[in-house]
Short mmCIF file of C-alpha atoms in Angstrom, two decimals:
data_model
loop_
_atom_site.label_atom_id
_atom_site.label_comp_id
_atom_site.label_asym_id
_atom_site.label_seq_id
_atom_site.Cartn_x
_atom_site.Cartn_y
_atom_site.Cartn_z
CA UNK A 1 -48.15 -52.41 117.89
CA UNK A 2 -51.79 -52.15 116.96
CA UNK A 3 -54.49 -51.18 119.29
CA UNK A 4 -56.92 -53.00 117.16
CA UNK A 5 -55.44 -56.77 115.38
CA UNK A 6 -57.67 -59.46 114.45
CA UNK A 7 -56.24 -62.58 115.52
CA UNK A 8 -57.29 -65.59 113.17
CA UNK A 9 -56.20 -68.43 116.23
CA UNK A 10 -57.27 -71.10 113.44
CA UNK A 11 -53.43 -70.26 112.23
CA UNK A 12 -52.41 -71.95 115.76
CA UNK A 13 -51.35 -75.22 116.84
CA UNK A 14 -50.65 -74.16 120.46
CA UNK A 15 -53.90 -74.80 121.69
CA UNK A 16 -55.07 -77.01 124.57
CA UNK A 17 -56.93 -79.54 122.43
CA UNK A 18 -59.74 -81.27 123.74
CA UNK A 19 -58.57 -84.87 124.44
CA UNK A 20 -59.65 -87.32 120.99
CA UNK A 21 -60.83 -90.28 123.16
CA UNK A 22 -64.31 -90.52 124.75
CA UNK A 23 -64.74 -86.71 124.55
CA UNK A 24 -61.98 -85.69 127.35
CA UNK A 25 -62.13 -88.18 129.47
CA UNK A 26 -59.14 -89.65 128.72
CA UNK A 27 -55.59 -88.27 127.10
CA UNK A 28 -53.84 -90.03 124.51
CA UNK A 29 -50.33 -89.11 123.93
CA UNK A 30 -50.20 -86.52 121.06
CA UNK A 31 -53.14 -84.82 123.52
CA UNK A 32 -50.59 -84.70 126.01
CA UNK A 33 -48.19 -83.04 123.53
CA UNK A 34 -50.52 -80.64 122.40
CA UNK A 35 -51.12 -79.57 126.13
CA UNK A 36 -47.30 -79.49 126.67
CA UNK A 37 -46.98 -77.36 123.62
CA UNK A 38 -49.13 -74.28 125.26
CA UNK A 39 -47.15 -74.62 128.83
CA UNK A 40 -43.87 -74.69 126.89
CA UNK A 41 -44.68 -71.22 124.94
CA UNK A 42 -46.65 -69.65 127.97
CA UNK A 43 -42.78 -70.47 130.02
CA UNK A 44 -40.50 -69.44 127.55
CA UNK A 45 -42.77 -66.21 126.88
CA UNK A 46 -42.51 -65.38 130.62
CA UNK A 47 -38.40 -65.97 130.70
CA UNK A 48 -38.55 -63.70 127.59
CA UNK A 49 -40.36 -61.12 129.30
CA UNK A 50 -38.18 -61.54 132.75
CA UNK A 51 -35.22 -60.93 130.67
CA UNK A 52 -36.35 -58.52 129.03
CA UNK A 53 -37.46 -56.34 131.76
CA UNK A 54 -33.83 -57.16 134.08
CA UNK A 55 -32.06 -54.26 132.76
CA UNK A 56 -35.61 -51.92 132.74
CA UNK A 57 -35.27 -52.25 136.38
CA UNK A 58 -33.75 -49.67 139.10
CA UNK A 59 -32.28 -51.79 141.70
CA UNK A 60 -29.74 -54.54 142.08
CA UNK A 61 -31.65 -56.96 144.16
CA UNK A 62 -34.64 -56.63 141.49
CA UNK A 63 -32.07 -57.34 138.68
CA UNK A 64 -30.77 -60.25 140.66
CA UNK A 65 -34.24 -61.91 141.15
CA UNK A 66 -35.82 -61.39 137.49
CA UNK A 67 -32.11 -62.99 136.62
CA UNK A 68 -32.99 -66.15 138.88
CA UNK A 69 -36.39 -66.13 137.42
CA UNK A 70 -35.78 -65.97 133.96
CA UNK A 71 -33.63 -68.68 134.41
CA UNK A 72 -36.48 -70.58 136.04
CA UNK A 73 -39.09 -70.32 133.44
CA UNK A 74 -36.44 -71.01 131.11
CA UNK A 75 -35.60 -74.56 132.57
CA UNK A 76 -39.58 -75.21 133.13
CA UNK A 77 -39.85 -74.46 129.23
CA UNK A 78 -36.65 -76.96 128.59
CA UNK A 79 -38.30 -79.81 130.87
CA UNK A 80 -41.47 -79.67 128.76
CA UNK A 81 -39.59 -79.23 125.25
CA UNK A 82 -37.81 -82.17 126.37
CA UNK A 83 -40.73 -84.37 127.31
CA UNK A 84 -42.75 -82.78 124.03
CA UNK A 85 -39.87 -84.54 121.84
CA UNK A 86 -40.58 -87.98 123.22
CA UNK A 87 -44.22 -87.95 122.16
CA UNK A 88 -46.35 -88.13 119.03
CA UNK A 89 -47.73 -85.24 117.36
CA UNK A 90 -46.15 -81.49 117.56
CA UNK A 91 -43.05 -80.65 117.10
CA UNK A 92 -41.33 -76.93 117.70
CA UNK A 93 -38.08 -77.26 117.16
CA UNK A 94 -38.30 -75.19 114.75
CA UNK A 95 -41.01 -73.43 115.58
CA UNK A 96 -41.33 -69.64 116.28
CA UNK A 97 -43.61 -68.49 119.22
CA UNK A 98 -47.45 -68.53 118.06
CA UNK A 99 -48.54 -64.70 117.51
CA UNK A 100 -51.59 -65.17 119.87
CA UNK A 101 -48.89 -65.95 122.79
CA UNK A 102 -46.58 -63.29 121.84
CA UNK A 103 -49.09 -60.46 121.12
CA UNK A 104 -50.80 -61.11 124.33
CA UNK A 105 -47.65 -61.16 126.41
CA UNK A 106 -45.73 -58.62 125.00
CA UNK A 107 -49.02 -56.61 125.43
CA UNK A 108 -48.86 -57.70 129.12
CA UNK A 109 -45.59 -56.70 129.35
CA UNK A 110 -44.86 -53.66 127.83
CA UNK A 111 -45.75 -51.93 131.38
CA UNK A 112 -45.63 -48.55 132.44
CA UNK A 113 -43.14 -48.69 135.54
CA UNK A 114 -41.69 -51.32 137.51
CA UNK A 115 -44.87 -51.72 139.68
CA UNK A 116 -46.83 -52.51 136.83
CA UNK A 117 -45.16 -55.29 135.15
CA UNK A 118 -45.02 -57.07 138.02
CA UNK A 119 -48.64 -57.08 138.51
CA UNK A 120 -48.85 -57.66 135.24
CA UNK A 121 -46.69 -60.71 135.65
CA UNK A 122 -48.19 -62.12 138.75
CA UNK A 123 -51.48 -62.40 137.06
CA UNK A 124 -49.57 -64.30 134.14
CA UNK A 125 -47.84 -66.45 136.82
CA UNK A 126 -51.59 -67.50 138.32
CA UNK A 127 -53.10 -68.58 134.91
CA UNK A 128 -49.73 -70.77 134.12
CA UNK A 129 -50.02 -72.46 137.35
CA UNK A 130 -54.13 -72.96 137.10
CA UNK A 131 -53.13 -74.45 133.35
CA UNK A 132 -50.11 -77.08 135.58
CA UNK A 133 -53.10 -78.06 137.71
CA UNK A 134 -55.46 -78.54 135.67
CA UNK A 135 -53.26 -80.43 133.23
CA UNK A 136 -52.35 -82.60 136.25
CA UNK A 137 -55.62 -83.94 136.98
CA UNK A 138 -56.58 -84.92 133.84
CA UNK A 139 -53.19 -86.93 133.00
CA UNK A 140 -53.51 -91.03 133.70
CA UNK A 141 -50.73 -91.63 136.94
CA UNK A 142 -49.51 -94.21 135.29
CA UNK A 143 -49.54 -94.29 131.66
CA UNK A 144 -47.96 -89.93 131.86
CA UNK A 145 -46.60 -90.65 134.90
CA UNK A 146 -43.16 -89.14 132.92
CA UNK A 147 -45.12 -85.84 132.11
CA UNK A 148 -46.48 -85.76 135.57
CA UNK A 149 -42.93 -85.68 136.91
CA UNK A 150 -42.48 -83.09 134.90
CA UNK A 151 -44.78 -80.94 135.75
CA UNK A 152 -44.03 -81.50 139.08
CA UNK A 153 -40.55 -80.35 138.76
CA UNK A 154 -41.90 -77.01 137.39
CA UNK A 155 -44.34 -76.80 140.03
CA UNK A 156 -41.70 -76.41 142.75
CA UNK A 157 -40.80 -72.65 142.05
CA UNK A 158 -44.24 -72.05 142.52
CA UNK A 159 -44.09 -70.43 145.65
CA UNK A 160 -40.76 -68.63 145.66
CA UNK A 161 -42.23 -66.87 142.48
CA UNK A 162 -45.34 -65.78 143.83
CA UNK A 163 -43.89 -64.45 146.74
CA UNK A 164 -41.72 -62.68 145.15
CA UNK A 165 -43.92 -60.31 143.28
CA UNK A 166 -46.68 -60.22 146.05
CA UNK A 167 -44.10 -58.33 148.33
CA UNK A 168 -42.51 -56.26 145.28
CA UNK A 169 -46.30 -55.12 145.01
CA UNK A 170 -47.15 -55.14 147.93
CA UNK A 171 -43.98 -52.90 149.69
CA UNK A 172 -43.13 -50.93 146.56
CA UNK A 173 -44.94 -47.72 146.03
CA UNK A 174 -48.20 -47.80 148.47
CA UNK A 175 -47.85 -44.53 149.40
CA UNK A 176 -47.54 -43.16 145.96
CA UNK A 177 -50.86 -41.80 144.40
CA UNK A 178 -50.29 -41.87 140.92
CA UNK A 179 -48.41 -45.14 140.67
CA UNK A 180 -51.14 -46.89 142.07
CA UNK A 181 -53.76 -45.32 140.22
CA UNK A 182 -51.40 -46.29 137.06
CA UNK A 183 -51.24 -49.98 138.87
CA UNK A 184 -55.04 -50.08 139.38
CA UNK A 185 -55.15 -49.18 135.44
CA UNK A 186 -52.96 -51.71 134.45
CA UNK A 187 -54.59 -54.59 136.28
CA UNK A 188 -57.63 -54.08 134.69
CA UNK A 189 -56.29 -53.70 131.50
CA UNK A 190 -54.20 -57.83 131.82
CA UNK A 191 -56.87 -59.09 133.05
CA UNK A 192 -58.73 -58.08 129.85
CA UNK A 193 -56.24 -58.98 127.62
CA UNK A 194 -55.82 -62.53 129.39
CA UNK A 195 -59.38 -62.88 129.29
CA UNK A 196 -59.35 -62.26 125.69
CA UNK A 197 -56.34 -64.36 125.54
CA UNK A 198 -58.28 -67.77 127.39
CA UNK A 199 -61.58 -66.99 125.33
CA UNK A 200 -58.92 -67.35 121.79
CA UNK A 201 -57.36 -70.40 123.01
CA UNK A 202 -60.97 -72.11 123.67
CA UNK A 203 -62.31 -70.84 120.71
CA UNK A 204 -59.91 -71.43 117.48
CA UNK A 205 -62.55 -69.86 114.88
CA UNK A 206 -62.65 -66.55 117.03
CA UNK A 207 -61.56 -63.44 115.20
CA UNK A 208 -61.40 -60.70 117.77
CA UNK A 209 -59.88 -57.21 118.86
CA UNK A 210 -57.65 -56.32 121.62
CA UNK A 211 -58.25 -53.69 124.37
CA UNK A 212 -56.93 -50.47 124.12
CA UNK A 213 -53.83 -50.18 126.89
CA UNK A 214 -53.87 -47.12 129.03
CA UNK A 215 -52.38 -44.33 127.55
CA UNK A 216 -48.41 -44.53 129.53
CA UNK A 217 -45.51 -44.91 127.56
CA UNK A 218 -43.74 -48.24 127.90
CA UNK A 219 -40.51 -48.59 130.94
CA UNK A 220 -39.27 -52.24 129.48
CA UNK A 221 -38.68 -54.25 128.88
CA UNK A 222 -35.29 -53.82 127.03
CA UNK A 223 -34.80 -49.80 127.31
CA UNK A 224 -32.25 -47.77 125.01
CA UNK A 225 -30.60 -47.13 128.17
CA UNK A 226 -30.15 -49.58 131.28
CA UNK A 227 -32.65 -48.08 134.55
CA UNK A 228 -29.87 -49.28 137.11
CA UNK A 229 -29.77 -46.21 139.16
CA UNK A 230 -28.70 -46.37 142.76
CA UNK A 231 -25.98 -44.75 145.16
CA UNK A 232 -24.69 -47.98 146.41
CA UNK A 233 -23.76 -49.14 142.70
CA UNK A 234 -22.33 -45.74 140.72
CA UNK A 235 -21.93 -46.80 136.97
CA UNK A 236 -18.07 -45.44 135.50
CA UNK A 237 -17.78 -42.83 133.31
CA UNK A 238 -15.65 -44.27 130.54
CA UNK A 239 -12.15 -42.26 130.49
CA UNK A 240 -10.61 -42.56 126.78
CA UNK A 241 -7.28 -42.40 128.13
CA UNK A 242 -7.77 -45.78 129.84
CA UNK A 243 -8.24 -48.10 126.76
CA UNK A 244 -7.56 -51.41 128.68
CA UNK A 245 -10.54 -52.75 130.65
CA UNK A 246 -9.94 -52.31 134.45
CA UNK A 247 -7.23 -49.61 133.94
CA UNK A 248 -8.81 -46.91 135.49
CA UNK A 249 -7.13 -46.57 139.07
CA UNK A 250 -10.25 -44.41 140.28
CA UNK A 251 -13.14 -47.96 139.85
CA UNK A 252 -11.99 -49.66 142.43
CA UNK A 253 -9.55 -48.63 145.88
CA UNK A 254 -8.36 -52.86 145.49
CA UNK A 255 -6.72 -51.90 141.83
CA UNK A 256 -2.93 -53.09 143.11
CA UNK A 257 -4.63 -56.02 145.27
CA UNK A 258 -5.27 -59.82 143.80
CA UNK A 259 -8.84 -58.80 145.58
CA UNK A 260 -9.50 -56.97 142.37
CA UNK A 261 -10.91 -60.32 141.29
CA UNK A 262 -14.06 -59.98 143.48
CA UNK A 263 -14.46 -56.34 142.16
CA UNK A 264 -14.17 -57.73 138.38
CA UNK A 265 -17.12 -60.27 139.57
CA UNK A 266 -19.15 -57.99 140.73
CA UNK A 267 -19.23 -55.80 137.55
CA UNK A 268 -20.57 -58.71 136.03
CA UNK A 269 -24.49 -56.97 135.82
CA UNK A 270 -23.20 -55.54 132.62
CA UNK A 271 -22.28 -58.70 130.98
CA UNK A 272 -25.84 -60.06 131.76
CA UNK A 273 -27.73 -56.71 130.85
CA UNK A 274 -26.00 -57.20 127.61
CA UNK A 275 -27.43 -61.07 126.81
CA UNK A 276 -30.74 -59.81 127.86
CA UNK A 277 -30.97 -57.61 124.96
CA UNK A 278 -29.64 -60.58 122.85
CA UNK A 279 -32.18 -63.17 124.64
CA UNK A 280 -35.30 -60.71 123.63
CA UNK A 281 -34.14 -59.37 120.78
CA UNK A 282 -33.19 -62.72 118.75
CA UNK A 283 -36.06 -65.05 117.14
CA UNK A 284 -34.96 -67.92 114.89
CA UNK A 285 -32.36 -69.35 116.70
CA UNK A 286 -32.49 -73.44 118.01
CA UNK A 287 -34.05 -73.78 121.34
CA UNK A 288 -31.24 -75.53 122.80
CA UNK A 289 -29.65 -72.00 122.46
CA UNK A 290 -31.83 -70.34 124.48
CA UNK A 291 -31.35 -73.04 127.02
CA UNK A 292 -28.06 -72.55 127.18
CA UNK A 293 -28.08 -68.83 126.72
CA UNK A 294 -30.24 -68.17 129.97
CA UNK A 295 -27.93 -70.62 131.75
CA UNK A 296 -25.01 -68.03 130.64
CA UNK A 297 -26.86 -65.16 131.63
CA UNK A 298 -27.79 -66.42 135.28
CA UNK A 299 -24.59 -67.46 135.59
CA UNK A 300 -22.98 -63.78 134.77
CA UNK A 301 -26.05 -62.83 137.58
CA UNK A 302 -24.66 -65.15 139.79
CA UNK A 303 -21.32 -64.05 139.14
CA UNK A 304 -22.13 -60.84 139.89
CA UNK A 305 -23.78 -61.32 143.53
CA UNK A 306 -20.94 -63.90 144.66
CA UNK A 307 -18.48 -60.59 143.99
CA UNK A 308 -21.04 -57.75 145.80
CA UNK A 309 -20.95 -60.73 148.48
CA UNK A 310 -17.41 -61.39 148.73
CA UNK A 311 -16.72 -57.28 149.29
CA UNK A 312 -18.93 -56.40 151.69
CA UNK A 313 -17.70 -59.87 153.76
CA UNK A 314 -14.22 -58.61 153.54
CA UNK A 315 -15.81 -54.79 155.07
CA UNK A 316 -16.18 -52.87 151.51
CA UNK A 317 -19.04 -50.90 150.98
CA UNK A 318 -20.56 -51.44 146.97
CA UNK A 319 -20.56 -47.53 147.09
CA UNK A 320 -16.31 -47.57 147.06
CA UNK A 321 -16.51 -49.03 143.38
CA UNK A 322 -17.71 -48.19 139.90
CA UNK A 323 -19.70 -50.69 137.91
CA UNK A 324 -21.04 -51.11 134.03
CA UNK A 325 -24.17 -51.13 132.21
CA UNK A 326 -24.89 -53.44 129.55
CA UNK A 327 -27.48 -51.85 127.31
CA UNK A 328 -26.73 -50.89 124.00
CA UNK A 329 -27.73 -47.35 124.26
CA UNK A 330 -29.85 -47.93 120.90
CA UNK A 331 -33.40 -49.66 120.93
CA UNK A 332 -33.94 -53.03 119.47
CA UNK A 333 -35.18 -51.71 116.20
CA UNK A 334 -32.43 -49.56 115.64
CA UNK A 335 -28.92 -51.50 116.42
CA UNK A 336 -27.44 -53.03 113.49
CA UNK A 337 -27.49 -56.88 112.66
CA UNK A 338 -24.21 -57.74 113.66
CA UNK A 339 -24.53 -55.87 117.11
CA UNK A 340 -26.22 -59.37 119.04
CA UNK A 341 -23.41 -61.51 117.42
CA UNK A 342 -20.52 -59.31 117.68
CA UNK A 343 -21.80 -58.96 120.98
CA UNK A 344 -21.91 -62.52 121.76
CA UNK A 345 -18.75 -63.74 120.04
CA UNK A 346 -16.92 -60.76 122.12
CA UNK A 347 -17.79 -62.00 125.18
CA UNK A 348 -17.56 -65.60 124.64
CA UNK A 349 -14.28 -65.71 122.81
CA UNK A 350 -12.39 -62.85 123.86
CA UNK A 351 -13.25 -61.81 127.65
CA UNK A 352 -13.90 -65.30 128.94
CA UNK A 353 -11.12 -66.71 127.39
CA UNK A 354 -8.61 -64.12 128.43
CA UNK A 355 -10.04 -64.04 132.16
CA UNK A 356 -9.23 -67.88 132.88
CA UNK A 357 -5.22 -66.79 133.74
CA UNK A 358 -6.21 -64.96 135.70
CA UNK A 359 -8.58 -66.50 137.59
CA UNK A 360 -6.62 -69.84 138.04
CA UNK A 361 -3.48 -67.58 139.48
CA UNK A 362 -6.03 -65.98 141.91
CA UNK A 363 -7.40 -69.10 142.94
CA UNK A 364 -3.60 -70.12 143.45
CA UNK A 365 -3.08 -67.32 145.71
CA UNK A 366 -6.06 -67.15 147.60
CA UNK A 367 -5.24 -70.39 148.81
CA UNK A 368 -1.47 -69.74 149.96
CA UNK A 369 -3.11 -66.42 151.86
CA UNK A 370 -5.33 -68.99 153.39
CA UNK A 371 -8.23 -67.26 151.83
CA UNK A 372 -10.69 -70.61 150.52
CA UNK A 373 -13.50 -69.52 150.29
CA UNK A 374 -11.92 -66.47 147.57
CA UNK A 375 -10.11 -69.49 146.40
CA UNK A 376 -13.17 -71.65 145.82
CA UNK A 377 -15.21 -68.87 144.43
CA UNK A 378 -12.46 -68.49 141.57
CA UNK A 379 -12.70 -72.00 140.76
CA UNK A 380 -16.56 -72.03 140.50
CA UNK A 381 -16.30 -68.80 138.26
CA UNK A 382 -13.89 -70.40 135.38
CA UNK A 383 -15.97 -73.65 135.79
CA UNK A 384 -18.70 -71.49 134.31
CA UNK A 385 -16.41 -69.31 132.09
CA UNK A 386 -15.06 -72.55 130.58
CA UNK A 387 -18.86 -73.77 129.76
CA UNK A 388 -19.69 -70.48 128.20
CA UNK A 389 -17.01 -70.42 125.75
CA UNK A 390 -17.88 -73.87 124.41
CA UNK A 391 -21.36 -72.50 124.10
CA UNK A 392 -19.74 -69.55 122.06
CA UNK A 393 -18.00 -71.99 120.03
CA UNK A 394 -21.16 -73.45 119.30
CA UNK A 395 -23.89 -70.68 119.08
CA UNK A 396 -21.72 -67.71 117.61
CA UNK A 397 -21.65 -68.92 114.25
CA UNK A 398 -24.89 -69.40 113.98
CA UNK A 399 -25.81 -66.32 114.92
CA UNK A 400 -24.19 -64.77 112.63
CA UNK A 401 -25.64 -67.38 110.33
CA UNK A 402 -28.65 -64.91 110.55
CA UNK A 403 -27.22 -62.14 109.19
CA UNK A 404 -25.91 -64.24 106.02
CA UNK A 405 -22.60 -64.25 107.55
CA UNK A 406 -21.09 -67.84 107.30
CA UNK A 407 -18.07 -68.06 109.57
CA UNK A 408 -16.31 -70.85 111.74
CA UNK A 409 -15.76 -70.94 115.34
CA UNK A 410 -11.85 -70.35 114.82
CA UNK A 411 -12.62 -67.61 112.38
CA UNK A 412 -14.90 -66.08 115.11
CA UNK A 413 -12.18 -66.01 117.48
CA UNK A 414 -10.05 -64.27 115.33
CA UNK A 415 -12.40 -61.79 114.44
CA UNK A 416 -13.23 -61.41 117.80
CA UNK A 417 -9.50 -60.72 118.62
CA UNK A 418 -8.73 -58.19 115.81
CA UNK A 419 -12.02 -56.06 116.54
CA UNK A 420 -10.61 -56.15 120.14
CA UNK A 421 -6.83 -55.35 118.78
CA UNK A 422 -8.54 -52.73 116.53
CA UNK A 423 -10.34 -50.70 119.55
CA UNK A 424 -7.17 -50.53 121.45
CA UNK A 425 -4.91 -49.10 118.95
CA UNK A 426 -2.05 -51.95 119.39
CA UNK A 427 -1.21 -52.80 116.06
CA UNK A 428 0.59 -50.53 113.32
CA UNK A 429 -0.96 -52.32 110.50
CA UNK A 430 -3.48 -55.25 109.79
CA UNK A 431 -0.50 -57.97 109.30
CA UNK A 432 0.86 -56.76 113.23
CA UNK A 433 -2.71 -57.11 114.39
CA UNK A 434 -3.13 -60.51 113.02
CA UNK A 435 0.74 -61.59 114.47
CA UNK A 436 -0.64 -60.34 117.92
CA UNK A 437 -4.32 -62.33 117.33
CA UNK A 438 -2.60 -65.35 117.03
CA UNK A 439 -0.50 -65.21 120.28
CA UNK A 440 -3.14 -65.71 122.93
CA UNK A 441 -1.53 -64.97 126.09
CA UNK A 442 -0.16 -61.98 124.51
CA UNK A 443 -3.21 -60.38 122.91
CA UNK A 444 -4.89 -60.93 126.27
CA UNK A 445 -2.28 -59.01 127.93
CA UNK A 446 -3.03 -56.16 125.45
CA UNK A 447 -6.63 -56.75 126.16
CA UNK A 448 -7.10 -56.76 129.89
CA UNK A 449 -4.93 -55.24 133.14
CA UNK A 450 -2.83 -57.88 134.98
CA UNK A 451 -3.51 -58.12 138.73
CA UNK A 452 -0.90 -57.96 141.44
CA UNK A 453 -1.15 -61.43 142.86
CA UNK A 454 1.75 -60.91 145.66
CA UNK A 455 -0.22 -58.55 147.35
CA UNK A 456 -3.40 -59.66 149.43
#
């Protein structure tokens, strides 16, 4: 990235307009559009960002928050898309983020440490939510009384948000020297680039430089290599003599009990790790995708937690079990095209899928060892599961759409199967592996390690 860009902001159409009737004082719909248009990209820059900096950070509560709050943004940024579409005037379905937006965020956010970004996003959360309010009192109560409603509904998060990053700031690293002179530095450098920022969107014939950042190299977001790094979570060492996911006796002391099923949920972190790099990393796709992609990844977050929780109610400690990163172990720049969609159609098509057996005969057994609440939890986990495949079905060809690659959903699945077949060595030749594709139940047999269900 340049230290120096001109930014031409005439090549915009994000801009808060000025109202067109009776110089401001009143909004006529496309106005309102155009206003909705800068909240949507300012939101779904910030979910970006969140996203992108979940698997940049150290510690599993961290990684469970910036999960829930990417999520957030990303619903605020579907309200308003949704409420943008019923009006007159702009239209960005198929638009890509402005360059003013992105350049000024993804200057914000390529932070330092940990510490940083989230001052740096706490001072991006303050100007969204001074653009709500203001927007708020200029709208007519009854004739936007829709768009109010909207922007009331993303006003409600307000405070958990906020809070949120004053006490990460606040409790995280006061008694560290050079992290808060590196803080201090970083401060002053957002609040120059948002200043900048403000001054462009006010003043569409500007043509101006950015500030220089301070001289760190960037933490996140999206690292080569995932930060999670703590005792109570150690990450497996892959054994190549355990091909089948879950076979390794030495990840989990519950390997030969149907509990195993909470320990699968709570590796779940590396499944979400994984979208993140596949939520920042990919441009032209729909925005309904990235609706329903963020949905997918909280879900994986959520997924996650409700296994950590469901161990350490039954007396485990998170320390007795071995869990999975999700990076890619190559930066953005350098993974090859068909890494996000291979990626994608993997998950959605061939672990999902192959998990809901299962999960239902869990949920079976849980309930004759009187266990509901195990029970229940299974049955919220393939309600998700289910959803996520049919936004595989949906999504996976057309992400591979971007790489030229024209391809059905049924073709995916295949695909998906063989690459799968094809890393675990099971077939002696490409007509066995296709035999062995086409028998589900079988090829997820191959695929994953049946639990003992008789034994609680």
């Amino acid at each position: 990235m340049n230290e120096h860009r001109d930014v031409n902001v005439m090549d915009t159409d994000f801009v808060m307009k000025v109202s067109s009737h009776q110089e401001g004082r009143y909004y006529r719909p496309k106005d309102t559009a155009h206003a909705l248009v800068a909240l949507f990209w300012l939101e779904f820059e910030l979910s970006r960002a969140v996203f992108g900096w979940l698997p940049a950070v150290k510690e599993f509560e961290s990684k469970s928050q910036l999960g829930r709050f990417g999520y957030l943004h990303n619903q605020h940024a579907k309200y308003l898309f949704h409420r943008i579409s019923e009006l007159p005037g702009p239209s960005i379905e198929k638009q890509n983020c402005p360059s003013l937006v992105r350049e000024a965020l993804e200057r914000v956010t390529l932070a330092p440490s940990e510490q940083s970004f989230v001052t740096g996003y706490l001072i991006l959360l303050q100007h969204l939510y001074n653009e709500y309010e203001k927007l708020q009192y200029q709208l007519d109560p009854i004739l936007d009384a829709p768009t109010l409603d909207i922007l009331r509904v993303c006003m409600l998060d307000r405070q958990d948000l906020f809070k949120w990053a004053h006490d990460h700031i606040y409790f995280a690293g006061s008694d560290h020297a050079q992290l808060t002179h590196q803080t201090s530095e970083w401060r002053h450098y957002v609040n120059q680039v948002l200043q900048i920022y403000v001054y462009a969107t006010q003043n569409e014939t500007a043509s101006l430089n950015w500030p220089v950042p301070p001289a760190y190299e960037a933490a996140g977001p999206v690292p080569t290599d995932s930060a999670w790094n703590e005792e109570r979570f150690p990450i497996h060492v892959f054994d190549s003599k355990y091909k089948t996911t879950y076979a390794d006796p030495s990840m989990s002391p519950l390997h030969d009990s149907i509990k195993q099923m909470h320990y699968i949920n709570a590796t779940e972190m590396g499944a979400a790790e994984s979208l993140c790099y596949l939520y920042y990393g990919v441009q032209h796709m729909p925005k309904p995708f990235f609706f329903d992609l963020a949905r997918h990844l909280w879900d994986e977050i959520r997924h996650c937690q409700m296994g950590v929780r469901r161990l350490e109610q039954m007396g485990y400690k998170t320390s007795q079990f071995k869990y999975f990163k999700g990076s890619p172990g190559k930066g953005l720049t350098d993974l090859a095209a068909e890494w996000f969609p291979d990626m994608y159609a993997g998950l959605t098509m061939v672990a999902e899928p192959c998990s809901f057996i299962k999960k239902r005969k869990s949920a079976e057994q849980f309930w004759k060892f009187g266990d509901a609440l195990s029970a229940i939890q299974c049955e919220f986990d393939m309600a998700d599961e289910r959803m996520h495949v049919d936004f595989g079905k949906i999504w996976g060809p057309e992400l591979y759409k971007q790489i030229n690659d024209l391809i059905t959903a049924a073709e995916m699945s295949e695909r998906s199967r063989l690459r799968r077949i094809e890393q675990l060595g099971a077939a002696a030749s490409p007509e066995e592996a296709k035999k062995i594709a086409k028998n589900f139940p079988g090829f997820c047999g191959l695929s994953t390690v049946e639990l003992n269900y008789t034994t609680y």
